[in-house]
Structure formats: structure tokens, C-alpha cells
Coordinates of C-alpha atoms in Angstrom, one line a residue:
M12 CA 16.2 75.3 -150.3
A13 CA 14.3 74.1 -147.6
R14 CA 16.0 71.6 -144.8
T15 CA 15.4 68.5 -145.9
S16 CA 13.5 65.8 -143.4
P17 CA 15.3 62.7 -141.4
S18 CA 14.9 60.0 -144.1
I19 CA 15.8 57.2 -141.9
T20 CA 12.3 55.4 -141.3
L21 CA 11.5 54.1 -137.5
S22 CA 11.7 50.6 -139.2
R23 CA 14.5 50.9 -141.7
R24 CA 15.9 51.8 -137.7
S25 CA 14.5 49.2 -136.3
L26 CA 16.1 46.6 -139.2
L27 CA 19.2 48.9 -138.7
A28 CA 19.6 48.1 -134.6
G29 CA 19.1 44.7 -135.2
S30 CA 22.2 44.3 -137.5
A31 CA 24.2 46.7 -135.0
A32 CA 23.7 44.9 -132.0
L33 CA 24.7 41.9 -134.1
A34 CA 28.1 43.7 -135.3
V35 CA 29.4 45.1 -132.5
A36 CA 28.7 41.9 -130.5
S37 CA 30.5 40.0 -132.9
L38 CA 33.4 42.4 -133.0
A39 CA 33.1 42.6 -128.7
A40 CA 33.9 39.2 -129.2
S41 CA 36.4 39.6 -131.6
A42 CA 38.3 41.8 -129.1
G43 CA 37.6 40.0 -125.8
F44 CA 36.0 42.5 -124.0
S45 CA 32.3 43.0 -123.0
R46 CA 29.9 45.9 -121.7
A47 CA 28.6 44.9 -118.6
A48 CA 28.7 47.5 -116.4
S49 CA 30.6 46.6 -113.3
P50 CA 30.3 47.9 -109.3
A51 CA 32.9 50.3 -109.4
G52 CA 31.3 52.4 -112.4
G53 CA 31.2 50.4 -115.7
E54 CA 32.4 51.1 -118.6
I55 CA 31.5 52.3 -122.3
T56 CA 31.4 52.0 -126.0
F57 CA 32.4 54.6 -127.9
L58 CA 32.1 54.4 -132.0
I59 CA 33.8 55.8 -134.1
D60 CA 34.3 55.7 -138.4
S61 CA 38.3 56.3 -138.2
L62 CA 41.2 55.5 -136.4
G63 CA 43.7 57.0 -138.4
D64 CA 46.8 55.8 -140.0
T65 CA 49.6 56.1 -137.3
W66 CA 49.8 56.0 -133.7
I67 CA 52.9 57.5 -133.8
P68 CA 52.8 61.1 -131.6
N69 CA 53.8 63.6 -133.1
N70 CA 52.2 62.5 -135.9
S71 CA 49.0 61.7 -134.9
A72 CA 47.5 63.7 -132.1
I73 CA 46.2 66.6 -134.4
S74 CA 44.0 63.3 -136.4
S75 CA 40.5 64.5 -135.5
F76 CA 39.9 61.1 -134.5
Q77 CA 42.7 59.4 -132.7
G78 CA 42.8 63.2 -130.7
H79 CA 39.7 61.3 -128.6
V80 CA 42.5 58.2 -127.8
W81 CA 45.2 60.6 -126.5
G82 CA 42.5 63.2 -124.7
H83 CA 42.4 59.9 -122.2
V84 CA 45.9 58.7 -122.5
T85 CA 47.5 62.0 -122.3
D86 CA 47.5 64.9 -119.8
K87 CA 48.6 68.2 -121.1
L88 CA 50.0 71.6 -119.3
V89 CA 47.8 73.1 -119.7
Y90 CA 43.8 73.5 -120.1
V91 CA 41.8 75.2 -122.6
D92 CA 37.8 75.4 -122.7
A93 CA 35.1 76.6 -125.4
Q94 CA 35.8 79.9 -125.0
G95 CA 39.7 79.7 -125.4
K96 CA 40.0 80.2 -121.7
V97 CA 43.3 78.9 -120.0
S98 CA 43.3 77.7 -116.6
P99 CA 46.7 75.2 -114.6
W100 CA 46.7 71.4 -115.6
I101 CA 50.3 70.2 -115.2
A102 CA 51.1 73.0 -115.2
E103 CA 50.0 75.1 -111.9
S104 CA 51.5 78.2 -112.7
W105 CA 53.1 80.4 -115.2
E106 CA 55.3 84.0 -115.6
Q107 CA 56.5 85.3 -118.5
N108 CA 58.6 88.6 -119.5
D109 CA 57.8 91.8 -120.6
S110 CA 58.3 91.0 -124.0
A111 CA 56.9 87.2 -124.3
T112 CA 60.3 85.8 -124.9
E113 CA 61.1 84.0 -121.7
F114 CA 58.7 81.9 -120.1
T115 CA 59.1 79.9 -116.4
L116 CA 56.6 76.6 -115.4
H117 CA 56.1 75.9 -112.4
L118 CA 55.1 72.2 -112.2
K119 CA 52.6 70.0 -110.3
D120 CA 54.8 67.5 -107.7
G121 CA 53.5 63.8 -107.2
V122 CA 52.5 63.4 -111.9
T123 CA 53.9 60.2 -113.7
F124 CA 53.8 58.5 -116.4
S125 CA 52.0 54.8 -116.7
D126 CA 55.4 53.8 -117.2
G127 CA 56.0 54.9 -113.6
T128 CA 58.7 57.8 -114.0
A129 CA 58.4 61.1 -113.4
L130 CA 56.2 63.9 -115.6
D131 CA 58.8 66.7 -114.2
A132 CA 60.9 69.5 -115.4
A133 CA 63.1 66.8 -117.7
A134 CA 60.5 64.8 -119.2
V135 CA 58.3 68.9 -119.9
V136 CA 61.7 69.7 -122.3
A137 CA 61.8 66.5 -124.0
N138 CA 58.3 67.1 -125.0
L139 CA 58.5 70.6 -125.7
D140 CA 62.1 70.0 -127.9
I141 CA 60.6 67.1 -129.7
W142 CA 57.2 69.1 -130.3
Y143 CA 59.2 71.4 -131.9
A144 CA 61.7 70.1 -133.8
G145 CA 60.6 66.4 -134.6
R146 CA 63.2 63.9 -135.7
K147 CA 62.1 64.1 -139.6
P148 CA 63.9 62.1 -140.8
E149 CA 62.6 59.0 -138.6
G150 CA 59.1 59.9 -140.3
I151 CA 58.5 61.3 -136.3
N152 CA 57.2 65.5 -137.5
P153 CA 56.9 68.6 -134.9
I154 CA 53.5 69.7 -134.3
G155 CA 52.5 71.8 -136.9
L156 CA 51.2 74.9 -134.5
F157 CA 53.6 74.4 -132.4
P158 CA 55.6 77.9 -132.3
K159 CA 58.4 78.6 -134.5
T160 CA 60.3 81.0 -133.0
Y161 CA 61.1 77.9 -130.1
D162 CA 65.1 78.3 -129.3
R163 CA 65.4 76.4 -125.9
A164 CA 63.5 75.3 -123.0
E165 CA 66.0 74.1 -118.9
A166 CA 65.2 72.1 -116.3
V167 CA 65.4 74.8 -113.5
D168 CA 64.7 72.2 -111.1
A169 CA 62.8 68.8 -111.0
R170 CA 59.0 71.4 -110.5
T171 CA 60.7 74.4 -113.1
V172 CA 60.5 74.8 -116.7
R173 CA 62.1 78.3 -118.1
V174 CA 61.5 78.1 -122.3
Y175 CA 62.8 80.7 -124.2
F176 CA 62.4 81.8 -127.7
H177 CA 64.1 84.2 -130.3
K178 CA 60.5 86.5 -130.7
P179 CA 58.1 87.4 -128.6
T180 CA 55.6 84.8 -128.5
L181 CA 52.4 85.8 -126.8
G182 CA 50.7 82.6 -127.9
F183 CA 53.1 79.8 -126.3
I184 CA 50.8 79.6 -122.7
P185 CA 47.2 78.7 -124.6
T186 CA 49.7 76.7 -127.4
L187 CA 50.1 73.9 -124.4
G188 CA 46.9 73.0 -124.5
Y189 CA 46.0 72.5 -128.1
H190 CA 45.5 68.3 -128.9
G191 CA 48.9 68.1 -130.1
S192 CA 50.8 68.9 -127.1
I193 CA 50.2 66.1 -124.8
L194 CA 52.5 65.2 -122.9
I195 CA 54.5 61.2 -123.0
S196 CA 57.5 60.0 -121.5
P197 CA 60.3 60.6 -122.5
A198 CA 61.7 56.8 -122.1
T199 CA 58.3 56.6 -125.3
I200 CA 60.1 60.0 -127.1
A201 CA 63.3 58.2 -127.0
S202 CA 62.3 55.0 -128.6
P203 CA 62.0 54.7 -132.2
A204 CA 59.3 55.5 -135.2
A205 CA 58.2 52.2 -134.8
E206 CA 58.2 51.9 -131.5
Q207 CA 55.9 54.5 -130.9
A208 CA 53.5 53.7 -133.4
D209 CA 53.0 50.7 -131.1
L210 CA 50.1 52.2 -129.2
G211 CA 49.8 49.6 -126.4
K212 CA 53.5 51.1 -125.8
T213 CA 52.9 54.6 -125.5
A214 CA 53.2 56.1 -122.0
G215 CA 51.1 59.1 -121.4
S216 CA 50.6 60.5 -117.5
G217 CA 47.0 60.5 -118.6
P218 CA 43.7 59.0 -116.5
F219 CA 43.2 55.7 -118.7
V220 CA 45.8 53.1 -120.2
V221 CA 46.0 51.1 -123.2
E222 CA 44.7 47.2 -122.7
S223 CA 44.1 46.3 -125.5
W224 CA 44.1 47.8 -129.4
K225 CA 43.8 45.7 -132.9
E226 CA 44.8 48.3 -136.1
G227 CA 42.0 49.1 -137.8
D228 CA 39.7 47.5 -135.3
F229 CA 39.4 48.8 -131.8
V230 CA 40.7 50.2 -128.5
R231 CA 40.3 50.1 -125.1
L232 CA 41.4 51.8 -122.2
V233 CA 41.4 51.4 -118.6
K234 CA 41.8 53.6 -116.4
R235 CA 44.3 54.2 -114.4
A236 CA 43.3 53.6 -110.2
D237 CA 46.6 56.0 -108.9
Y238 CA 45.1 59.2 -111.2
N239 CA 45.0 62.9 -109.0
W240 CA 46.2 65.1 -111.8
G241 CA 42.8 66.4 -113.2
P242 CA 42.5 69.9 -114.5
A243 CA 40.2 71.7 -111.5
A244 CA 38.4 73.6 -114.3
V245 CA 36.8 70.3 -115.3
G246 CA 35.1 69.8 -111.1
H247 CA 37.5 66.3 -110.7
T248 CA 41.3 65.9 -110.6
G249 CA 41.1 62.4 -108.9
P250 CA 40.8 59.0 -110.6
A251 CA 38.4 58.6 -113.8
F252 CA 34.8 57.6 -112.6
L253 CA 34.0 54.9 -115.5
D254 CA 36.1 52.4 -115.7
A255 CA 37.0 51.9 -119.7
I256 CA 35.7 53.2 -122.7
T257 CA 36.6 51.3 -126.0
Y258 CA 36.6 52.7 -129.4
K259 CA 35.3 50.9 -132.1
L260 CA 35.8 50.8 -135.8
V261 CA 32.1 51.4 -137.5
S262 CA 32.1 53.0 -141.3
E263 CA 28.0 53.1 -141.6
P264 CA 27.0 56.3 -139.9
S265 CA 23.1 54.7 -139.8
L266 CA 24.5 51.4 -137.6
R267 CA 27.0 53.7 -135.3
V268 CA 23.1 55.6 -134.2
A269 CA 21.5 51.8 -134.1
S270 CA 23.9 50.9 -132.2
V271 CA 23.1 53.4 -129.9
Q272 CA 19.7 53.4 -130.3
S273 CA 19.5 49.5 -129.6
E274 CA 21.8 50.0 -126.6
Q275 CA 24.7 48.3 -127.6
A276 CA 26.9 51.0 -127.4
D277 CA 27.2 54.2 -125.9
V278 CA 28.1 57.3 -128.6
A279 CA 27.8 57.7 -132.0
Y280 CA 30.6 59.8 -133.4
N281 CA 29.7 61.6 -136.8
A282 CA 25.8 61.5 -137.4
S283 CA 23.8 63.2 -139.9
P284 CA 23.4 66.8 -138.8
Q285 CA 19.9 65.6 -140.6
E286 CA 19.3 63.4 -138.0
L287 CA 20.3 64.9 -134.8
Q288 CA 16.5 66.5 -134.4
S289 CA 14.5 63.3 -134.3
L290 CA 17.4 61.6 -132.9
A291 CA 17.0 64.2 -129.2
A292 CA 13.2 63.9 -130.0
E293 CA 13.6 60.0 -129.3
G294 CA 15.4 61.1 -125.8
L295 CA 19.1 60.4 -127.2
S296 CA 21.8 62.8 -125.8
V297 CA 23.0 64.9 -128.9
A298 CA 26.0 67.4 -128.6
T299 CA 27.7 70.0 -131.6
P300 CA 30.6 71.2 -129.9
R301 CA 31.8 74.1 -131.7
Y302 CA 36.1 74.0 -131.3
L303 CA 38.2 77.6 -131.6
G304 CA 39.9 76.8 -134.9
F305 CA 39.2 77.6 -138.4
V306 CA 35.8 78.7 -139.7
N307 CA 35.4 76.1 -142.5
G308 CA 35.5 77.5 -145.5
W309 CA 38.6 77.5 -148.3
A310 CA 41.6 78.5 -148.5
I311 CA 42.3 79.5 -152.4
N312 CA 45.2 79.8 -154.3
T313 CA 46.6 82.6 -155.8
A314 CA 49.0 80.8 -158.0
V315 CA 45.9 78.9 -159.3
A316 CA 44.2 80.8 -162.9
P317 CA 41.7 82.1 -162.8
F318 CA 42.0 83.2 -158.3
D319 CA 45.1 85.2 -159.3
D320 CA 42.3 88.0 -159.6
V321 CA 40.9 89.4 -157.0
R322 CA 37.5 89.9 -158.9
V323 CA 37.3 86.0 -159.2
R324 CA 38.0 86.0 -155.7
Q325 CA 35.3 88.6 -154.5
A326 CA 32.4 86.8 -157.0
L327 CA 33.4 83.6 -155.2
Q328 CA 32.9 85.7 -151.8
A329 CA 29.8 86.9 -152.8
A330 CA 28.1 84.2 -154.6
I331 CA 27.8 81.4 -151.5
N332 CA 24.9 82.1 -149.9
R333 CA 25.7 80.7 -146.6
Q334 CA 21.9 80.7 -145.1
E335 CA 20.9 78.3 -147.6
I336 CA 24.0 75.7 -146.7
I337 CA 22.6 75.9 -142.8
D338 CA 19.5 75.6 -143.9
T339 CA 19.4 72.8 -146.1
V340 CA 22.2 70.4 -144.6
Y341 CA 22.3 71.0 -140.6
T342 CA 20.5 73.2 -138.5
P343 CA 20.3 75.5 -136.0
D344 CA 23.2 74.1 -134.1
W345 CA 25.6 75.9 -137.1
K346 CA 26.1 79.0 -136.8
L347 CA 26.7 81.7 -140.1
A348 CA 30.9 82.5 -140.2
T349 CA 31.2 86.1 -139.4
S350 CA 35.3 85.9 -139.9
F351 CA 37.6 82.8 -141.4
I352 CA 37.9 82.3 -137.2
Q353 CA 35.3 80.7 -135.3
S354 CA 33.7 83.6 -133.0
N355 CA 34.3 81.8 -130.0
V356 CA 38.4 82.1 -130.5
P357 CA 39.2 85.5 -128.0
G358 CA 40.3 88.1 -130.5
A359 CA 37.8 87.2 -132.9
T360 CA 36.0 89.6 -134.9
D361 CA 32.8 90.5 -136.8
H362 CA 33.0 90.8 -140.8
A363 CA 29.8 89.3 -141.6
A364 CA 28.7 92.2 -143.9
L365 CA 31.8 91.3 -146.2
L366 CA 30.3 88.1 -146.3
A367 CA 26.8 88.7 -147.9
H368 CA 25.2 86.7 -149.9
D369 CA 25.4 89.3 -152.9
P370 CA 25.1 87.5 -157.0
A371 CA 24.6 91.1 -158.6
R372 CA 27.9 91.6 -157.5
A373 CA 28.9 88.1 -158.0
E374 CA 28.3 88.3 -161.5
A375 CA 29.2 92.1 -161.9
L376 CA 33.0 91.1 -160.7
L377 CA 33.0 88.2 -163.1
D378 CA 32.1 90.8 -166.5
A379 CA 34.1 93.0 -164.8
A380 CA 37.2 90.3 -165.2
G381 CA 36.1 89.5 -168.5
W382 CA 34.3 85.9 -167.9
I383 CA 31.2 86.2 -170.2
K384 CA 28.3 84.1 -169.8
G385 CA 28.0 82.0 -173.0
A386 CA 25.8 78.8 -174.1
G387 CA 24.7 76.9 -170.6
G388 CA 24.9 79.7 -168.6
I389 CA 28.5 78.9 -168.2
R390 CA 31.2 82.2 -168.1
T391 CA 34.3 82.1 -170.3
K392 CA 37.6 83.7 -170.9
D393 CA 39.8 83.0 -174.2
G394 CA 38.0 79.7 -174.8
V395 CA 38.6 78.8 -171.4
A396 CA 35.3 78.0 -168.7
L397 CA 35.3 79.8 -165.9
S398 CA 35.5 76.4 -163.2
L399 CA 36.4 75.2 -159.8
V400 CA 37.3 71.9 -158.8
L401 CA 36.2 71.2 -155.2
H402 CA 37.9 68.1 -153.4
S403 CA 35.3 67.2 -150.5
N404 CA 37.1 66.8 -147.0
P405 CA 36.9 63.3 -145.8
Y406 CA 37.6 64.9 -141.9
L407 CA 34.0 66.1 -142.0
A408 CA 30.8 64.7 -143.1
T409 CA 29.1 67.2 -144.5
S410 CA 31.8 68.1 -146.5
K411 CA 30.4 66.3 -150.1
A412 CA 26.8 67.8 -149.6
V413 CA 27.5 70.9 -148.6
D414 CA 30.1 71.2 -151.8
E415 CA 27.1 69.6 -154.8
L416 CA 24.6 73.1 -153.2
I417 CA 27.6 75.6 -154.0
A418 CA 27.9 73.9 -157.2
Q419 CA 24.5 74.9 -158.1
Q420 CA 24.8 78.2 -156.1
L421 CA 28.1 78.7 -158.3
G422 CA 26.5 76.9 -161.3
R423 CA 23.4 79.7 -161.4
I424 CA 26.5 82.8 -161.9
G425 CA 28.6 80.6 -164.7
W426 CA 30.9 78.7 -163.0
K427 CA 31.2 74.8 -164.2
V428 CA 32.1 73.1 -160.7
E429 CA 33.5 69.0 -160.6
I430 CA 33.7 67.7 -157.4
R431 CA 36.3 65.1 -156.0
A432 CA 35.8 62.8 -152.6
F433 CA 38.7 60.8 -151.6
D434 CA 39.3 58.1 -148.8
V435 CA 41.4 60.1 -145.3
V436 CA 44.7 59.0 -146.1
T437 CA 44.5 59.8 -150.0
F438 CA 43.5 63.0 -149.3
G439 CA 46.3 63.6 -147.4
Q440 CA 48.0 62.3 -149.8
K441 CA 46.7 64.0 -152.4
V442 CA 45.0 67.4 -151.3
R443 CA 47.4 70.2 -150.1
Y444 CA 47.4 74.2 -149.5
A445 CA 49.1 75.7 -152.9
S446 CA 49.3 72.6 -154.5
P447 CA 49.0 73.2 -158.6
T448 CA 46.2 71.1 -159.1
V449 CA 44.6 72.1 -156.0
P450 CA 43.1 75.8 -156.4
A451 CA 40.5 75.4 -152.9
Y452 CA 41.6 73.7 -150.4
E453 CA 38.6 72.8 -147.4
V454 CA 39.6 73.8 -144.2
T455 CA 38.9 71.8 -141.1
R456 CA 41.1 72.5 -138.6
S457 CA 41.4 74.1 -135.1
F458 CA 43.9 76.3 -133.2
I459 CA 44.2 77.6 -129.5
D460 CA 45.9 81.2 -129.8
A461 CA 44.7 83.6 -132.6
G462 CA 48.4 84.6 -132.7
T463 CA 48.9 81.5 -134.2
V464 CA 46.8 82.1 -137.5
A465 CA 49.1 85.1 -139.4
G466 CA 52.2 82.9 -139.4
I467 CA 50.6 79.7 -141.1
L468 CA 49.6 81.9 -144.3
T469 CA 52.3 82.5 -145.6
D470 CA 55.8 81.1 -146.1
A471 CA 57.8 82.6 -143.7
N472 CA 59.2 80.5 -141.4
N473 CA 58.5 77.7 -142.8
G474 CA 55.2 78.5 -142.9
E475 CA 52.1 77.2 -144.7
N476 CA 51.5 79.7 -147.3
W477 CA 47.9 79.0 -148.4
F478 CA 47.0 81.7 -150.2
G479 CA 50.2 80.5 -152.7
L480 CA 51.4 84.1 -152.2
G481 CA 55.3 83.4 -150.4
S482 CA 56.0 86.1 -149.5
G483 CA 54.4 88.5 -152.7
D484 CA 51.7 90.0 -150.0
V485 CA 53.5 93.4 -148.5
R486 CA 50.4 94.0 -146.4
L487 CA 49.9 90.5 -145.9
N488 CA 54.0 90.4 -144.3
D489 CA 53.3 93.5 -142.3
L490 CA 50.6 92.0 -140.3
R491 CA 52.2 89.1 -139.9
D492 CA 54.5 90.3 -138.4
R493 CA 53.5 92.7 -136.3
I494 CA 51.0 90.2 -134.5
A495 CA 53.7 87.7 -134.0
G496 CA 56.1 90.9 -132.7
A497 CA 53.2 91.9 -130.0
A498 CA 53.8 91.3 -126.7
T499 CA 50.3 91.9 -124.9
H500 CA 46.9 91.3 -126.7
E501 CA 46.5 95.3 -126.3
I502 CA 48.9 95.5 -129.7
R503 CA 47.9 92.2 -131.1
N504 CA 44.2 92.2 -131.0
P505 CA 43.0 95.3 -133.4
L506 CA 45.6 93.6 -135.8
L507 CA 44.4 90.6 -135.4
D508 CA 41.4 92.5 -137.2
E509 CA 43.0 94.4 -139.5
L510 CA 44.2 90.7 -140.6
Q511 CA 40.9 89.0 -140.3
R512 CA 39.2 92.2 -142.6
Y513 CA 42.1 92.1 -145.2
V514 CA 41.9 88.0 -145.4
L515 CA 38.6 88.3 -146.3
E516 CA 38.7 91.3 -148.5
Q517 CA 40.7 90.0 -151.3
G518 CA 39.1 86.7 -151.2
Y519 CA 42.1 84.7 -149.6
F520 CA 39.8 82.7 -147.4
V521 CA 36.4 82.3 -148.1
P522 CA 34.2 81.1 -145.3
R523 CA 31.9 78.3 -145.8
T524 CA 29.8 78.0 -141.8
Q525 CA 31.4 78.5 -138.4
I526 CA 32.1 74.4 -138.3
V527 CA 31.2 72.0 -136.3
Q528 CA 33.5 69.0 -136.9
R529 CA 32.8 66.6 -134.0
I530 CA 28.8 65.2 -133.9
Y531 CA 28.2 63.5 -130.8
V532 CA 25.3 60.7 -130.4
Q533 CA 24.9 59.1 -126.9
S534 CA 22.7 57.7 -124.7
P535 CA 21.1 60.0 -121.9
K536 CA 22.4 57.1 -119.6
L537 CA 25.7 58.7 -119.9
Q538 CA 26.1 61.6 -118.4
G539 CA 28.7 64.4 -117.1
E540 CA 31.1 64.6 -120.3
V541 CA 33.3 67.4 -120.9
Y542 CA 33.5 69.6 -124.2
N543 CA 37.5 71.1 -124.0
G544 CA 37.8 73.9 -126.7
I545 CA 39.1 71.8 -129.4
A546 CA 35.4 70.4 -129.0
Y547 CA 36.9 66.5 -127.7
A548 CA 34.3 64.8 -125.6
S549 CA 36.6 64.1 -122.4
Y550 CA 34.8 61.1 -120.1
Y551 CA 37.8 61.9 -117.1
T552 CA 34.3 63.1 -115.8
A553 CA 31.7 61.0 -116.9
R554 CA 29.5 58.4 -115.0
L555 CA 26.4 55.8 -116.4
V556 CA 23.8 56.6 -114.5
A557 CA 20.5 53.9 -114.4

């Protein structure tokens, strides 16, 4: 199937631009701010399609949307770039013992939270504790990918933290750069959940602070004049160049883009991939950074028939034409999946051969499993149709379009596919890993260190049990435990390679494409932003140019 051409004509864009100007101006007036540049550096407006449902830091820091805001009002102990390279930030240096069970962090001097308190060793200990345990009775959750092997942390002195783990935890340092690992003042951490949910009361140590916000409408940030501890990796450590950033909620994608075209806003988030080429030709800046994490694909629930049969899972793997997905829904900026984790993740290996489109093999596997084509081309077994329900992921703008294309591909093999779409909140409530009603959970999830992957695939140590296996797969359990217990990358990397091959061979995970979850269209006047390992745009280093 050929790639479709952009569907918005210039005349329609002109109309949208006029509507955008009125809508953005109205929003600005109601919020009490202006886009006008100041001599010091000006301000930008970032249009986004959601701002999530809670600002409790532990609960919301993993949100695809709220991470944009948290990345500007908070810092992290380490910085991780788009290739997974870890470098100092608030932690200037660190050491670990030979067994990777004890780590010592040396903190940068002079760092403060926006409430004036020091970001010292005691503050880091408070953050580590809440990331690990949360306060569940109050509705404050642990950070999902924080190591479950955590034992305790102690302040050796004001600038030194020692962290202990029950078992080897080689991925601890990289995970400190995960976008959930945001540093919050101890006073905020100690406050009740209801107060933490008020974004205006949250004290971080980042280069911006919250000046004002309105639920479901906007968040306005202004820079901290005294900020002087940015990560050296981005080439700047002092105060931000911009004076302010305003994140505004605009649900319609075409309106977001038209607002940037009409210069009423500076950044439009989550534009249609099929428009990117024409938008770039108009002179707008387009960015499609990949993040470190899982590819976009399905975690298959083996507890739901017929996916308890490996032949059915393998047939599903072979039936999908991944190149057609890129050619039809995306652009050449998107890459074919070669594993179930992104190829830029340290430790990822190439298993593209296991993902080859092979409809003849898919048909043969289903025949062998007893699923026979009948009237209308749908396969049945014992009077039951071969069916698959897909729940389009609302965090990914293109998810439903990909689902529709895959439904056509699977239909040619003999599947009956139903597509259901929910909004962000409903999706979070109804669609979960290994749910009895969800046969295939669409993953759009980041992580920093590949060593954290094995621990979430099963139910060990409160793992997420993605494939509905519990502890039933002996080989998967063995790989999980050996990866978790590895004290060096030389030991761990071959095990990660084996894990990737095994998961794909078993059809436990069915990749679709390498993921570009965060799409940015912005004014060419805005330059110098940096995209980190989770593909968030940081405007800490950005400037407005004439």
C-alpha cells in the first residue's frame, strides 16, 4: 500500500490558522499571559493534547504528557542522552562495589530547591525512599521501574549518599536518569497527597518554576534566575535563556499545527506523521526522536485462548507486514523493529529475521493448530472464530491507524479483528497487562537500562507479569534471574541477547515498529532544544532567534 499524501490543503490550513489565532489568543487572555518576547529571552508556547489526570509527582512523572513539565521544574541525579550514555548531573560522580550491591553518590554543592532548601544527601535519601516505596495508603505510588532490590540509603555527610541493594543491581545508576526519577524537595514529599496534587505547591530544583496553572487548561513556567547546575552534557549549566514556557491544552491536532504555522504558538506536540514532510517543506522544524525503551508492539497474554498456543502466537508474529506499516502510516523517520526493545538501547541486539513477514508460514502454523478457514475467510476451531480484540493506545496518536492496517493484514490470514478505542483515563482503568479481557496489550513504554526489562515480564518480586505466565516458563525465569544477578555488562549482555531471541521466538511480544511516541513541530525561530534519552524536548538550552 502506498504512503498517502497529506490531506490538509493550503486553503484549509489558512482557515485553521485563523481559528488557531483566535483560540490561542482566547486561552492566553483567560490565563493572564502574553507571548510577547522580552529583551532577556522571550517565552514560548507549547501546545499539547493532554496534561494527564494528577500532578502527584510519583504518580504522574511517568505520564507521556506530564513528563514535559517535570523535565523543566525538576532535575535528576544523572543525565542520559539519546544513545543511553550516562553522565553527571546532580550526582557529580559515583562508585559501586564489585557485586553491584552498594553505590556511593557524590553530590554537586550549592544546589537548592525552589523553596530555598538544600538538595543535599538527606533530600536524596528522601527521594530514593519514596521512589521505592511510595505511600500507597495515601495514593502515592512507587516509581514503576525503580529497582525492587532496593534496601536502603543513608546520608554519609551532606554531599555523600550510600545506597544498598539486596541483590546485584547493575542498572541503578542509569535508572536515576529515568523520567520518573525526579528530585522533589523533602517538604513536598512529606506533604499529603492532596497537596502534592497541587502543582503550584511542588518544589523542584529545575531551571523553571511554576508561576500559574489551571487544571485541564495550561501550565506556565518561569525561569529561576539563580539556577546554575545544569548537566554539562547539554553544553550549558547556568540559568535558562528563555524567560517562560507555557504548556497549553489544545485537543485538536490540526489546530495545534495551524497555531504554529500562524506564529500564535511555538511548538505543536503529536502532529500527524503523514504531514511532517510537507510541514518541513514549509520551513517548520520537525523532530521525531526515538526514546530508550520498548518498541511499539503487543505484550501477548498467554492466559487468554487461543494465545496459550505458541503456534498461534508465532502465526501472529509472521502475519504482520511491518514495512507496510511504515510505508502507509509513517514516514522514513520510523524504523523497523529488530527486537522488542529499541535498537538505540545499550544491550539491544538484532533479531530482525524472527520478525520477517511470512504469510505462508502464518497460514501453515494456524492450520497445524487446528484453525481452519471457513466462510468469509475467517478461521474457526470447534465452532469458535479466531478473533483478536485490539485496544488502541491513546498515548500514541497513530495507534488506531496502525491497528486498522494490521486488522487488514490479519484478515487475509483468517483473523477476525475488533478495534476498541478509549481516552487516556479510561484506557488506564480498563486496559492492563495480563487482564483476563485483554489478549494483546499495546506497549508504548520507556526505560533507561535494559536490565530492568527482565524483571517486569514475570510476576517475580511484584513484576508486572506482561505475558500472563506467572512463573510458568522456566527458561524465562532463569534468564530473568541471571540478568538480575549479573554484576558486569560482560556477563549481562549475552543473557540480554538470549532473552530477546527467546521472547520473540515464543511470540510473547509482537513488535510493530520502533517507536517515535513524541512528535514535535516547531517554529524555526526556536532553536537549541535538546532531546534526552526518553525523547523529551528540553528547552533549558533553547533560544528564540530573529
